[in-house]
Coordinates of C-alpha atoms in Angstrom, one line a residue:
M216 CA 30.9 9.8 38.7
A217 CA 29.5 10.9 35.3
F218 CA 31.1 13.6 33.2
E219 CA 28.7 15.3 30.7
S220 CA 31.4 16.7 28.5
L221 CA 35.2 16.8 28.2
S222 CA 35.0 20.3 29.7
A223 CA 33.5 18.8 32.9
F224 CA 36.4 16.3 33.0
V225 CA 38.9 19.1 32.5
R226 CA 37.4 20.9 35.5
A227 CA 37.7 17.7 37.6
L228 CA 41.4 17.3 36.5
R229 CA 42.1 20.9 37.4
A230 CA 40.5 20.5 40.8
A231 CA 42.5 17.4 41.5
G232 CA 45.8 19.1 40.6
E233 CA 46.2 16.8 37.6
L234 CA 46.2 19.4 34.8
A235 CA 48.7 21.7 33.2
T236 CA 47.4 24.5 30.9
I237 CA 49.5 25.7 28.0
E238 CA 48.5 29.2 27.0
V239 CA 51.0 29.9 24.2
E240 CA 50.2 28.8 20.7
V241 CA 51.3 25.3 19.7
D242 CA 51.4 23.5 16.5
P243 CA 49.3 20.3 16.0
Y244 CA 52.0 19.1 13.5
L245 CA 54.5 17.2 15.7
E246 CA 54.9 19.9 18.4
I247 CA 52.0 18.8 20.6
A248 CA 53.1 15.2 20.3
E249 CA 56.7 16.0 21.4
I250 CA 55.5 18.0 24.4
T251 CA 53.1 15.2 25.3
D252 CA 55.7 12.5 24.9
R253 CA 58.1 14.2 27.3
V254 CA 55.3 14.7 29.9
V255 CA 54.0 11.2 29.7
K256 CA 57.5 9.7 30.1
A257 CA 58.0 11.8 33.2
G258 CA 54.6 10.7 34.7
G259 CA 53.4 14.3 34.4
P260 CA 49.9 15.8 34.3
A261 CA 47.2 16.0 31.7
L262 CA 47.8 18.8 29.1
F263 CA 45.3 21.4 28.1
F264 CA 46.5 23.3 25.0
R265 CA 44.3 26.4 24.9
S266 CA 45.7 27.9 21.6
V267 CA 46.2 25.5 18.7
R268 CA 47.5 26.8 15.4
G269 CA 45.0 26.6 12.6
S270 CA 42.0 25.7 14.8
Q271 CA 39.6 27.5 17.2
F272 CA 39.3 24.5 19.4
P273 CA 41.6 23.6 22.4
V274 CA 43.2 20.2 22.7
L275 CA 43.4 17.8 25.7
T276 CA 46.1 15.1 25.8
N277 CA 47.4 12.7 28.4
A278 CA 44.0 12.6 30.1
F279 CA 44.4 8.9 31.1
G280 CA 48.2 9.1 31.7
T281 CA 48.4 7.8 35.3
E282 CA 46.5 5.3 37.3
R283 CA 44.9 8.1 39.3
R284 CA 43.6 9.9 36.2
A285 CA 42.5 6.6 34.5
A286 CA 40.5 5.8 37.7
L287 CA 39.1 9.3 37.9
A288 CA 38.0 9.1 34.2
L289 CA 36.1 6.0 35.1
G290 CA 34.5 7.5 38.2
S291 CA 36.6 5.7 40.8
K292 CA 39.4 6.3 43.3
S293 CA 41.5 3.4 41.9
L294 CA 41.4 0.7 39.3
A295 CA 41.2 -1.8 42.2
D296 CA 37.9 -0.3 43.3
L297 CA 36.6 -0.7 39.7
E298 CA 37.6 -4.3 39.7
A299 CA 35.8 -4.9 43.0
R300 CA 32.6 -3.2 41.7
L301 CA 32.5 -5.4 38.7
R302 CA 33.2 -8.5 40.7
A303 CA 30.3 -7.6 43.1
T304 CA 28.0 -7.2 40.1
I305 CA 29.1 -10.6 38.7
D306 CA 28.4 -12.1 42.2
L307 CA 24.8 -10.7 41.9
A308 CA 24.5 -12.6 38.6
L309 CA 25.8 -15.8 40.0
P310 CA 24.1 -16.4 43.4
E311 CA 25.5 -19.2 45.4
S312 CA 22.1 -20.6 46.6
F313 CA 18.6 -20.8 45.3
G314 CA 17.3 -18.9 48.3
G315 CA 19.2 -15.8 47.3
K316 CA 18.3 -15.8 43.6
V317 CA 15.1 -13.8 43.7
M318 CA 16.6 -10.9 45.6
R319 CA 19.8 -10.9 43.7
L320 CA 18.2 -11.1 40.3
A321 CA 16.0 -8.2 41.2
D322 CA 19.2 -6.2 42.1
L323 CA 20.8 -7.3 38.9
A324 CA 17.7 -6.2 36.9
A325 CA 17.9 -2.8 38.6
I326 CA 21.5 -2.4 37.7
G327 CA 20.8 -3.3 34.0
A328 CA 17.9 -0.8 33.8
S329 CA 20.1 1.9 35.3
V330 CA 22.9 1.6 32.6
M331 CA 21.0 1.3 29.4
P332 CA 21.3 4.4 27.1
R333 CA 18.4 6.9 26.9
R334 CA 17.3 8.9 23.9
I335 CA 16.9 12.7 24.0
S336 CA 16.1 15.2 21.2
D337 CA 17.9 18.4 22.4
A338 CA 21.5 17.3 22.2
P339 CA 24.4 19.5 23.4
A340 CA 26.6 17.8 20.7
Q341 CA 24.4 19.2 18.0
Q342 CA 24.1 22.8 19.2
L343 CA 26.5 24.1 16.6
V344 CA 26.6 22.7 13.0
M345 CA 29.8 23.4 10.9
D346 CA 28.6 24.7 7.6
P347 CA 30.1 23.5 5.3
P348 CA 31.7 20.6 7.2
D349 CA 35.5 20.9 7.1
L350 CA 37.7 18.2 8.7
R351 CA 40.7 20.6 8.4
A352 CA 39.1 22.9 10.9
L353 CA 39.6 20.3 13.6
P354 CA 42.9 20.2 15.5
A355 CA 43.8 16.7 14.6
L356 CA 47.4 15.8 15.4
T357 CA 50.2 14.7 13.2
T358 CA 52.2 12.9 15.9
W359 CA 55.3 11.5 14.2
P360 CA 57.5 12.6 11.2
L361 CA 56.6 9.7 8.9
D362 CA 52.9 9.7 9.6
G363 CA 50.7 9.8 6.5
G364 CA 49.0 13.0 7.7
P365 CA 46.9 14.2 10.7
F366 CA 44.9 11.5 12.5
I367 CA 41.9 11.5 14.9
T368 CA 43.5 9.4 17.6
L369 CA 40.6 9.0 20.1
P370 CA 37.7 8.4 17.7
L371 CA 34.5 6.7 18.9
V372 CA 33.4 5.0 15.7
F373 CA 29.6 4.2 15.7
T374 CA 28.1 1.6 13.4
Y375 CA 25.3 -0.9 13.6
D376 CA 24.4 -4.2 12.2
P377 CA 21.9 -3.8 9.3
Q378 CA 20.0 -7.0 10.2
T379 CA 19.9 -6.9 14.0
K380 CA 20.2 -3.1 14.4
R381 CA 22.6 -3.8 17.2
P382 CA 25.0 -0.9 17.6
N383 CA 28.8 -1.0 18.1
V384 CA 31.3 1.6 19.1
G385 CA 35.0 0.9 18.5
M386 CA 38.2 2.9 18.4
Y387 CA 39.7 2.8 14.9
R388 CA 42.1 5.6 13.9
V389 CA 40.9 8.0 11.2
Q390 CA 43.3 9.8 8.9
I391 CA 42.1 13.1 7.5
Y392 CA 42.7 13.5 3.8
D393 CA 40.9 16.8 3.0
T394 CA 37.8 18.8 3.9
N395 CA 35.3 15.9 3.8
T396 CA 37.1 12.6 3.3
A397 CA 39.2 10.4 5.7
G398 CA 40.6 6.9 5.9
M399 CA 38.8 4.5 8.2
H400 CA 41.3 2.0 9.7
W401 CA 39.1 -0.8 10.9
Q402 CA 41.0 -4.0 10.8
R403 CA 39.6 -7.4 9.8
H404 CA 39.1 -8.6 13.3
K405 CA 37.0 -5.6 14.4
Q406 CA 33.3 -5.4 14.8
G407 CA 33.0 -2.3 12.8
R408 CA 34.6 -4.1 9.8
A409 CA 32.1 -7.0 10.3
H410 CA 29.2 -4.5 10.2
A411 CA 30.7 -2.9 7.0
E412 CA 30.8 -6.2 5.2
R413 CA 27.1 -6.9 6.1
W414 CA 26.1 -3.5 4.7
G415 CA 27.8 -3.9 1.3
R416 CA 29.2 -0.9 -0.4
R417 CA 28.0 1.9 1.9
I418 CA 27.6 1.9 5.7
P419 CA 26.4 4.9 7.8
V420 CA 29.0 5.9 10.3
A421 CA 29.4 8.5 13.0
V422 CA 32.7 9.4 14.6
A423 CA 32.4 11.1 18.0
V424 CA 35.3 12.8 19.9
G425 CA 35.1 13.8 23.6
G426 CA 32.2 13.5 25.9
D427 CA 32.4 11.3 29.0
P428 CA 35.8 9.6 29.1
A429 CA 34.1 6.4 30.3
L430 CA 32.7 6.0 26.8
T431 CA 36.1 6.7 25.3
Y432 CA 37.5 3.8 27.4
A433 CA 34.5 1.5 26.6
A434 CA 35.3 1.9 22.9
T435 CA 38.7 0.4 23.6
A436 CA 37.5 -2.4 25.8
P437 CA 37.7 -6.0 24.3
L438 CA 34.0 -6.7 25.0
P439 CA 32.3 -9.7 23.5
P440 CA 29.7 -8.9 20.8
V441 CA 26.9 -9.7 23.2
V442 CA 27.9 -6.9 25.6
D443 CA 26.8 -3.4 24.6
E444 CA 29.6 -0.8 24.9
L445 CA 27.0 1.9 25.7
A446 CA 25.6 -0.1 28.6
F447 CA 29.1 -0.9 29.8
A448 CA 30.0 2.8 29.7
G449 CA 26.8 3.5 31.7
F450 CA 27.9 0.9 34.3
L451 CA 31.3 2.5 34.6
R452 CA 29.9 6.1 35.0
G453 CA 27.0 5.0 37.2
K454 CA 24.5 6.8 34.9
P455 CA 23.0 6.0 31.5
L456 CA 24.5 7.6 28.4
R457 CA 22.3 10.0 26.4
M458 CA 21.9 9.2 22.7
T459 CA 20.3 11.2 19.9
K460 CA 19.6 10.8 16.2
A461 CA 22.3 12.1 13.9
V462 CA 21.5 15.1 11.8
S463 CA 22.5 13.7 8.4
Q464 CA 22.6 9.9 8.8
D465 CA 20.3 7.2 10.1
I466 CA 22.4 6.4 13.1
D467 CA 22.4 7.2 16.8
V468 CA 25.2 9.3 18.3
P469 CA 26.2 10.3 21.8
A470 CA 24.2 13.4 22.8
D471 CA 27.0 14.7 25.1
A472 CA 30.0 14.3 22.8
D473 CA 32.1 17.3 22.1
F474 CA 32.2 16.6 18.4
V475 CA 30.3 14.3 16.1
I476 CA 31.5 13.7 12.5
E477 CA 28.7 12.0 10.4
G478 CA 29.0 10.3 7.1
Y479 CA 29.2 7.0 5.3
V480 CA 32.1 4.7 4.6
D481 CA 32.4 3.6 1.0
N482 CA 33.9 0.1 1.0
D483 CA 34.7 0.3 -2.8
D484 CA 36.5 3.6 -2.4
L485 CA 39.9 2.3 -1.1
R486 CA 42.7 4.8 -0.5
V487 CA 46.2 4.7 1.0
E488 CA 45.9 5.1 4.8
G489 CA 49.1 5.5 6.9
P490 CA 51.9 5.1 7.7
F491 CA 51.2 5.8 11.4
G492 CA 53.5 5.8 14.5
D493 CA 51.6 3.2 16.5
H494 CA 51.3 1.8 20.0
T495 CA 53.7 -1.0 19.0
G496 CA 56.5 1.6 19.1
V497 CA 57.1 1.3 15.3
Y498 CA 55.3 2.6 12.3
S499 CA 52.4 0.6 11.0
A500 CA 52.6 0.3 7.2
A501 CA 50.6 2.3 4.7
D502 CA 47.8 0.2 3.2
L503 CA 44.5 0.4 1.4
Y504 CA 41.5 1.1 3.6
P505 CA 37.9 2.3 2.9
T506 CA 37.1 6.0 2.8
L507 CA 34.8 7.9 5.1
H508 CA 32.8 10.6 3.3
V509 CA 31.7 13.3 5.7
T510 CA 28.1 14.7 5.5
A511 CA 28.0 16.8 8.7
I512 CA 30.1 17.9 11.6
T513 CA 28.4 19.1 14.8
H514 CA 29.9 20.2 18.1
R515 CA 29.2 21.7 21.5
P516 CA 29.8 25.5 22.1
D517 CA 32.5 24.6 24.6
A518 CA 34.0 21.7 22.6
I519 CA 37.4 20.4 23.5
W520 CA 39.3 18.1 21.1
G521 CA 40.5 14.9 22.9
A522 CA 43.6 13.3 21.5
T523 CA 46.3 10.8 22.5
V524 CA 49.8 10.2 21.3
V525 CA 51.0 6.6 20.9
G526 CA 54.5 5.4 20.4
K527 CA 57.3 3.7 22.4
P528 CA 56.0 2.6 25.8
P529 CA 55.3 3.9 28.3
M530 CA 52.6 6.1 26.8
E531 CA 49.2 7.3 27.9
D532 CA 47.5 4.2 26.5
A533 CA 49.4 2.0 29.0
W534 CA 46.8 3.0 31.6
L535 CA 43.9 2.2 29.2
G536 CA 45.5 -1.3 29.0
K537 CA 45.9 -1.5 32.8
A538 CA 42.2 -0.5 33.2
T539 CA 41.3 -3.4 30.9
E540 CA 43.5 -5.8 32.8
R541 CA 41.9 -5.0 36.1
L542 CA 38.3 -4.7 34.9
F543 CA 38.4 -8.0 32.9
L544 CA 40.1 -10.2 35.6
P545 CA 36.7 -11.1 37.2
L546 CA 35.3 -12.0 33.7
L547 CA 38.3 -14.1 32.8
Q548 CA 38.0 -16.0 36.1
M549 CA 34.4 -16.8 35.3
V550 CA 35.6 -18.6 32.2
V551 CA 38.9 -19.9 33.4
P552 CA 38.5 -20.2 37.2
E553 CA 42.1 -21.5 37.9
I554 CA 43.4 -18.0 36.9
V555 CA 44.6 -16.2 40.1
D556 CA 45.9 -13.0 38.4
Y557 CA 47.4 -11.7 35.2
N558 CA 49.5 -8.9 33.9
L559 CA 49.7 -7.1 30.6
P560 CA 53.2 -5.5 30.8
V561 CA 53.4 -2.1 29.2
E562 CA 56.4 -3.3 27.1
G563 CA 54.1 -5.8 25.4
G564 CA 51.8 -3.2 24.0
F565 CA 48.6 -5.0 25.2
H566 CA 48.7 -8.0 22.9
N567 CA 52.4 -9.1 22.7
L568 CA 52.7 -10.5 26.2
V569 CA 50.4 -11.8 28.9
I570 CA 51.7 -13.2 32.2
V571 CA 49.1 -15.3 34.0
A572 CA 49.3 -17.0 37.4
V573 CA 47.3 -20.2 37.8
R574 CA 46.5 -22.7 40.5
K575 CA 47.4 -26.1 39.1
S576 CA 45.5 -29.2 40.1
Y577 CA 46.2 -31.6 37.2
P578 CA 48.9 -32.3 34.6
G579 CA 48.9 -30.0 31.5
Q580 CA 46.8 -27.4 33.1
A581 CA 49.1 -24.5 32.1
K582 CA 48.7 -25.5 28.4
K583 CA 44.9 -25.8 28.8
V584 CA 44.9 -22.2 30.1
M585 CA 46.9 -20.9 27.1
N586 CA 44.4 -22.4 24.7
A587 CA 41.5 -21.1 26.7
L588 CA 42.9 -17.6 26.5
W589 CA 43.7 -17.7 22.8
G590 CA 40.1 -18.9 22.3
L591 CA 38.5 -15.9 24.0
G592 CA 37.9 -13.8 20.9
H593 CA 38.8 -10.1 21.1
M594 CA 40.0 -10.4 24.6
M595 CA 43.1 -12.6 24.0
M596 CA 42.9 -14.2 20.5
L597 CA 45.7 -11.9 19.1
T598 CA 48.0 -12.3 22.0
R599 CA 51.5 -13.0 20.7
C600 CA 53.0 -14.6 23.9
I601 CA 51.4 -16.1 27.0
V602 CA 53.7 -17.0 30.0
V603 CA 52.0 -19.1 32.7
V604 CA 53.4 -19.2 36.2
D605 CA 52.3 -20.7 39.5
H606 CA 49.7 -19.2 41.7
D607 CA 52.2 -17.8 44.3
I608 CA 54.2 -15.8 41.7
D609 CA 53.6 -12.1 41.7
V610 CA 52.7 -11.5 38.0
H611 CA 53.3 -7.7 38.4
D612 CA 56.9 -8.2 39.5
V613 CA 58.3 -8.7 36.0
R614 CA 61.8 -9.2 37.2
G615 CA 60.6 -12.0 39.5
V616 CA 58.6 -13.5 36.6
V617 CA 61.7 -13.5 34.3
W618 CA 63.8 -15.2 37.1
N619 CA 61.1 -17.7 37.7
A620 CA 60.5 -18.5 34.1
L621 CA 64.2 -18.9 33.2
N622 CA 64.6 -21.2 36.1
N623 CA 61.6 -23.4 35.3
V624 CA 61.5 -23.7 31.5
D625 CA 62.8 -26.5 29.3
P626 CA 61.9 -25.4 25.8
S627 CA 61.5 -29.0 24.5
R628 CA 58.8 -29.6 27.1
D629 CA 57.3 -26.2 28.0
F630 CA 57.1 -24.2 24.7
V631 CA 53.8 -24.3 22.7
L632 CA 53.8 -22.9 19.2
M633 CA 50.2 -22.1 18.1
P634 CA 49.5 -20.9 14.5
G635 CA 46.6 -18.5 14.2
P636 CA 45.4 -15.0 13.7
V637 CA 47.6 -12.1 14.7
D638 CA 47.0 -8.3 14.8
D639 CA 47.2 -6.4 11.5
L640 CA 49.7 -4.1 13.3
D641 CA 51.9 -7.1 14.1
H642 CA 54.8 -6.6 11.6
A643 CA 56.6 -9.7 12.8
G644 CA 53.8 -12.0 11.4
S645 CA 52.5 -12.5 7.9
Y646 CA 51.2 -9.0 7.3
D647 CA 49.0 -9.7 4.2
L648 CA 47.1 -12.5 5.9
A649 CA 47.2 -11.2 9.5
L650 CA 48.4 -14.8 10.2
G651 CA 51.3 -15.9 12.4
T652 CA 52.4 -18.1 15.3
K653 CA 51.8 -17.5 19.0
L654 CA 54.1 -18.7 21.8
G655 CA 52.9 -20.2 25.0
V656 CA 55.5 -20.7 27.8
D657 CA 54.7 -23.1 30.7
A658 CA 56.8 -21.6 33.5
T659 CA 55.1 -23.5 36.3
R660 CA 56.8 -25.9 38.6
K661 CA 56.5 -29.4 37.1
R662 CA 55.0 -32.3 39.0
A663 CA 55.5 -36.1 38.9
D664 CA 52.2 -36.5 37.1
E665 CA 53.6 -34.2 34.3
G666 CA 56.5 -36.6 33.8
Y667 CA 59.0 -34.8 36.1
H668 CA 60.4 -37.5 38.4
R669 CA 63.3 -35.5 40.0
D670 CA 63.0 -33.5 43.2
W671 CA 61.8 -30.0 42.3
P672 CA 64.0 -27.6 44.3
P673 CA 62.4 -25.2 46.7
E674 CA 63.2 -21.5 46.5
I675 CA 66.0 -20.2 48.8
R676 CA 64.4 -18.3 51.7
M677 CA 65.4 -17.7 55.3
D678 CA 63.5 -19.4 58.1
A679 CA 61.1 -17.3 60.2
A680 CA 63.1 -17.6 63.5
T681 CA 66.3 -16.2 62.0
R682 CA 64.4 -13.4 60.3
A683 CA 62.7 -12.4 63.5
R684 CA 66.0 -12.5 65.5
V685 CA 67.8 -10.3 62.9
A686 CA 64.9 -7.9 62.9
A687 CA 64.9 -7.6 66.7
R688 CA 68.7 -7.0 66.8
W689 CA 69.0 -4.8 63.8
K690 CA 69.9 -1.6 65.7
D691 CA 72.6 -3.5 67.6
Y692 CA 74.4 -4.2 64.3
G693 CA 75.0 -0.5 63.7
I694 CA 74.4 -0.7 60.0
G695 CA 71.6 1.9 59.9
D696 CA 68.3 2.2 58.1
L697 CA 68.7 0.3 54.8
A698 CA 65.6 2.1 53.3
R699 CA 67.6 5.4 53.7
I700 CA 71.2 4.3 52.9
G701 CA 70.4 1.9 50.1
T702 CA 71.2 3.1 46.6
P703 CA 68.6 2.4 44.0
D704 CA 70.0 0.8 40.8
A705 CA 67.8 0.3 37.8
W706 CA 69.9 -2.3 36.1
S707 CA 70.3 -4.7 39.0
G708 CA 67.1 -4.0 40.8
Q709 CA 68.9 -3.2 44.1
G710 CA 67.5 -0.5 46.4
P711 CA 64.7 0.1 48.9
D712 CA 62.0 -1.4 46.8
R713 CA 63.9 -4.7 46.4
L714 CA 64.5 -4.7 50.2
A715 CA 60.8 -4.2 50.8
K716 CA 60.0 -7.2 48.6
L717 CA 62.5 -9.3 50.5
L718 CA 61.0 -8.5 53.8
A719 CA 57.5 -9.0 52.6
Q720 CA 58.0 -12.4 51.1
A721 CA 57.0 -15.5 53.1
P722 CA 59.8 -17.2 55.1
A723 CA 61.0 -20.8 54.3
S724 CA 58.4 -23.4 54.9
P725 CA 59.0 -26.2 57.5
D726 CA 58.0 -28.6 54.7
D727 CA 60.8 -27.6 52.4
V728 CA 63.0 -30.5 51.5
A729 CA 66.5 -30.1 49.9
P730 CA 66.6 -31.9 46.5
R731 CA 68.8 -34.9 46.0
S732 CA 70.0 -36.5 42.7
D733 CA 69.1 -40.1 41.9
R734 CA 72.7 -41.2 42.6
V735 CA 72.4 -39.9 46.2
K736 CA 69.0 -41.5 46.6

């Protein structure tokens, strides 16, 4: 489903019962952030602030803040459906037999043609021109007390390569300094930064806010440089994006955005940007970044300012990360086929922890997978810690993963320390060089061909016959319905959910053999 504006998405959220409208005046300085933080932590609705102090424009936050809303934003019923749709498209690209190639390639070509952006001249995003342009008229949020100022927190930053003309859209926060200058926080590993270095001193830039949320997500996605974010957004929304020429710069902009800020970044004009309360849960440090000089601001008549609040997890961006996790699993499996599943736990802030389940068939395979993931460019290169578990471990049961890992790991054998690049926001590493050390943990069961010559112990599980007998006689015991009488406990994990996992797990295998020490043997 395609949304032609943020207003269209707001109407869809309202119709789905996923929107709360705040009519009283609120302050973009800290107040909106505090309201949003409480609602996000509670798993509450998207928030539409109709009256924002100092601005004529309303503000939308928490638009992606649950799985249901994240899926709705990407035109689907669930993230699993999106994963299945991408997997089906990949299957078209990789036919199993020559006989099916012609038909499948024709289908793939049709998909490709249907997602490429299209140019128009009469753009809703340019119906109104702010004269003179004034960044302070926009309801940009100051989200935390030590922030360096108000920030655009959901910016779609458009650049293009001066040689190839290939466009890029990324999400790099923008700090507003005054009426027509702002700080552009594109880090050294980002494509926008690479474009800037190829341009030299000045690079034309456009910053869009709003429009179809599928494009907002695409700007966050760790796509390889060969994949066009605009086409990817077109695939997600099932309809091509519409683009138009900017009014003051030689650059294309999304025709259906709510706002477009045009200008140029001066790479020689370095100013202090930050601090900023970041998705890591701590403040990222103030540093020198190039300055965006604004030459025009245009917007729709019904423009809505899209914003997000990041901080200690869980926050709204957890669901952007989960969407990436699900959508990119089929692509990861193309490159590393032994991967069964993976999880980016919300506590890891997207790049501090990845749990990956693999199907082992040879010694050292877990370590091979670690190196493969670290070598995958923007997708995984900055990942601080990778934990590899066996194929039958549920990577989404973090308690179970921790139990499994602590049972299976010998640090002298199973830890891999890998020096390499880390995120600029990673305060634990070498900040000046964005250089640090990554940790890989092989938490798989060890085999004889990996030098483990003892008996690896099987997990303790009840046999199928006893489980069936107890289930059949449960009413006779007079204990009652455990799903009703059990008391949930967050610390221990006890409660109905834990019971459900116990009953869902496979029973003991007839092939299980109790381990024996060498002395007994």
